[in-house]
């Protein structure tokens, strides 16, 4: 059973401590809702879990069945989309290293998020909301174990949020875990929560 | 190992540096006086260059120190990067301006030496040219860490640059030497210093020690400033400042 | 002159065998650089200390 | 397909989609080199003598000008962060980007250089040495430049800062590159220069990718 445990985590930004003594455990199938005021370090916590930021102190370990590296994915404030590439190309080659998806899988993911018709439209012509949906489609294709979502609701309209809830529930159902920061409530069963 | 780590925290190092500095400043001054006395008073005049050669008593120590300080700086930067100890990166940043100053002094005294001896302020000699490039490496290092706000990124990014620079220093020196012998032949070169009488060697040796003591004193003073600037909000700093 | 050095007198010593300007400017430049660096460091230290006590005042 | 070729094809696709900046770098190369005859005077004997230095310095500055294309765009739209988080070897990914940068900047420079050779009245058989020195040379410039552009990623004055960091490291490349062409023009054998240039290239090919990857991780922290 996949498990993420964090013990005594503390992070710094430019010499001042953001948070310290954060400890929690998260198994497959559960999600953690991180709350806190602006500047409390929610994003830094997610980036630390993603392996981008080196914590000032504390330990982040992944145990369980997941082979050498836990496949984690981070959705930050920016929708990581290349303007020159079309929606479909963004999913196929936009991020080198994603698990290679066939054209059919890409098309299926696009239709699932309601961008089926916009597959060949260069991403520069997509609205901010559509770009957010493209990020959701990528989430499906990456089939990662740990989702690290930073304010995923931003930029999504009401049925976009519904989609997010649906995907999150599916992800948790087949054993994935998620750490989510969000001000608005999410249409998912209330999981653990952590206040920074 | 623990003994050594004891002083690795800025809090304990700050007073230690304060106590060491006066001793170093005094010994630097005494050594400099002794070195100059030997160099200017006692050392005999040189066969070909007469009295003008005495500039080497400041030129050679300056260029030697500029090279030595760069390697020490790269060492501390590497230690700071690997062990993630902030103090080592601060020490590297404290050494950089002094190293750049020595490189500049070496170029200036090299020109002042070249003018009477070879009639030109600037000679594209292998040593002077690589000294110039060493100065550019220093300026690159200083420019990088001073244009990054976040101290931890500044430390680590400048450490990478210092290490890359340190690897390149021998390559640059070799390529410039190859280039200068290719174009101009080895006739005119500062490297072939005049035949060294014993007192000359003593004079230069003592001047190197004087510059060395001075460099450490200044580095300690600057590292204290950096500690104060970066740890201004820390508790202990409030009582460390008289 | 002490230690039987070959200088005849102070004037001869200062003339430095005709290279007076080059030798003394070189040494002077080093001394000037040391002076400037020391003054600059002292000013920087004092400014940092003032900043710290200013923060202490606010805390 | 390995991460290297995936990234290489991706970056080349991006270059083809937005060729404007690539063209600007090539235009700079030709214009910068053409300014010197105007500045120095048209007599071909003199131009022949300074041609190696001019062509090489112009190529070096053109590659330097093209360095932001390596990471800047991906950093600004967040894709670089996704690549660093991804489970792939960042060093190989970076090598893919560097080779793509070389193919879109260095190689066109090499293809254009015969045009300049005519301007500087170089004879035909020294063209071979020129191309032979510029081809590995520009890759070497991209490799070293990648370290500089990764270190200065996202800084407000990164354009000029990259130059200050990287130019001193470009000196050996310039010495051996321009030296090869010059030796050939002087009738001497240019092989020694080319061997040393390729030796430096081998060193950079081994070290630069993972040093750049480390610099990227530091920049994205």
XYZ file of C-alpha atoms in Angstrom, chain A residues 17-167:
151
model
C 11.003 30.278 8.497
C 7.697 29.691 6.679
C 6.484 26.738 8.711
C 8.074 24.117 10.928
C 7.301 20.807 12.625
C 4.877 19.618 9.927
C 4.225 15.886 10.222
C 1.541 13.776 8.583
C 1.075 10.446 6.849
C -1.002 9.860 3.724
C -1.872 6.492 2.238
C -3.210 5.581 -1.210
C -6.893 6.426 -1.564
C -6.801 9.441 0.802
C -6.213 13.144 0.161
C -5.008 16.020 2.297
C -6.587 19.457 2.089
C -3.962 22.091 2.967
C -5.419 25.378 4.183
C -3.723 28.589 5.283
C -3.592 32.316 4.625
C -1.612 33.732 1.731
C 2.130 33.479 2.211
C 1.784 30.707 4.793
C 3.931 28.500 2.531
C 1.264 26.225 1.040
C 2.900 26.299 -2.360
C 6.336 25.789 -0.839
C 5.024 22.698 0.977
C 3.745 21.270 -2.307
C 7.015 22.096 -4.083
C 8.925 20.392 -1.270
C 6.796 17.260 -1.649
C 7.434 17.463 -5.404
C 11.177 17.441 -4.735
C 11.800 20.946 -6.104
C 12.563 22.645 -2.797
C 15.126 21.400 -0.271
C 13.499 21.578 3.197
C 15.393 23.367 5.982
C 14.810 20.307 8.177
C 12.579 17.259 8.312
C 12.111 14.116 6.234
C 9.785 13.227 3.335
C 9.666 9.518 2.569
C 7.586 7.355 0.239
C 7.205 3.743 1.263
C 5.150 0.940 -0.145
C 4.780 -0.840 -3.423
C 5.826 1.880 -5.759
C 9.235 0.742 -7.029
C 12.182 3.146 -7.172
C 10.509 6.466 -7.743
C 7.023 7.476 -6.785
C 5.457 9.075 -9.835
C 4.383 12.490 -8.552
C 2.971 15.368 -10.503
C 2.729 19.028 -9.512
C 0.081 21.399 -10.912
C 1.307 24.838 -9.996
C -0.147 28.284 -10.546
C 1.030 28.288 -14.152
C -0.758 26.083 -16.668
C 2.367 24.526 -18.180
C 1.229 24.860 -21.784
C 3.351 25.758 -24.832
C 1.583 28.486 -26.835
C 3.110 27.402 -30.155
C 1.884 23.803 -29.870
C -1.686 22.635 -30.398
C -3.682 21.188 -27.507
C -3.063 17.655 -28.770
C 0.671 18.273 -29.297
C 0.923 19.766 -25.824
C -0.306 16.513 -24.340
C 1.859 14.324 -26.566
C 5.208 16.167 -26.610
C 4.717 19.305 -24.505
C 6.549 17.897 -21.477
C 9.347 15.490 -22.439
C 9.280 12.571 -20.057
C 5.550 12.145 -19.583
C 4.494 8.561 -20.097
C 4.082 8.210 -23.891
C 0.366 8.235 -24.741
C -1.082 7.011 -28.010
C -3.051 9.398 -30.222
C -6.287 7.627 -29.222
C -5.594 8.050 -25.487
C -4.806 11.741 -26.068
C -8.011 12.277 -28.027
C -10.024 10.438 -25.356
C -8.555 12.600 -22.585
C -9.283 15.757 -24.575
C -12.909 14.809 -25.146
C -13.231 13.922 -21.466
C -12.302 17.459 -20.476
C -14.467 18.990 -23.209
C -11.609 20.011 -25.522
C -12.299 17.282 -28.081
C -13.019 19.791 -30.865
C -10.081 22.040 -29.945
C -7.442 19.301 -30.382
C -5.591 20.981 -33.237
C -6.053 24.573 -32.082
C -2.716 26.211 -31.133
C -2.749 26.676 -27.367
C -2.259 30.431 -27.718
C -5.909 30.710 -28.824
C -7.241 28.741 -25.821
C -8.805 30.698 -22.966
C -7.317 30.488 -19.483
C -10.097 28.095 -18.461
C -9.471 25.850 -21.447
C -5.762 25.769 -20.589
C -6.691 24.662 -17.067
C -8.788 21.873 -18.564
C -5.810 20.898 -20.733
C -3.808 20.527 -17.500
C -6.566 18.255 -16.169
C -6.317 16.162 -19.338
C -2.578 15.877 -18.826
C -3.189 14.735 -15.243
C -5.248 11.843 -16.607
C -2.573 10.849 -19.095
C 0.289 11.034 -16.575
C -1.427 8.450 -14.306
C 0.750 9.534 -11.402
C 0.443 8.096 -7.877
C 0.659 11.356 -5.951
C -1.167 14.446 -7.206
C 0.115 17.748 -5.814
C -2.501 20.331 -6.829
C -1.900 24.031 -6.017
C -5.198 25.942 -6.165
C -6.562 23.669 -8.941
C -9.935 25.394 -8.872
C -8.482 28.716 -10.088
C -9.685 29.540 -13.585
C -12.136 26.648 -13.807
C -15.836 27.315 -14.335
C -18.505 25.426 -12.366
C -18.588 22.280 -14.529
C -14.811 22.462 -14.722
C -14.744 22.098 -10.941
C -17.175 19.178 -11.297
C -14.735 17.524 -13.699
C -11.874 18.072 -11.241
C -13.944 16.465 -8.465
C -14.797 13.507 -10.712
C -11.154 12.924 -11.712
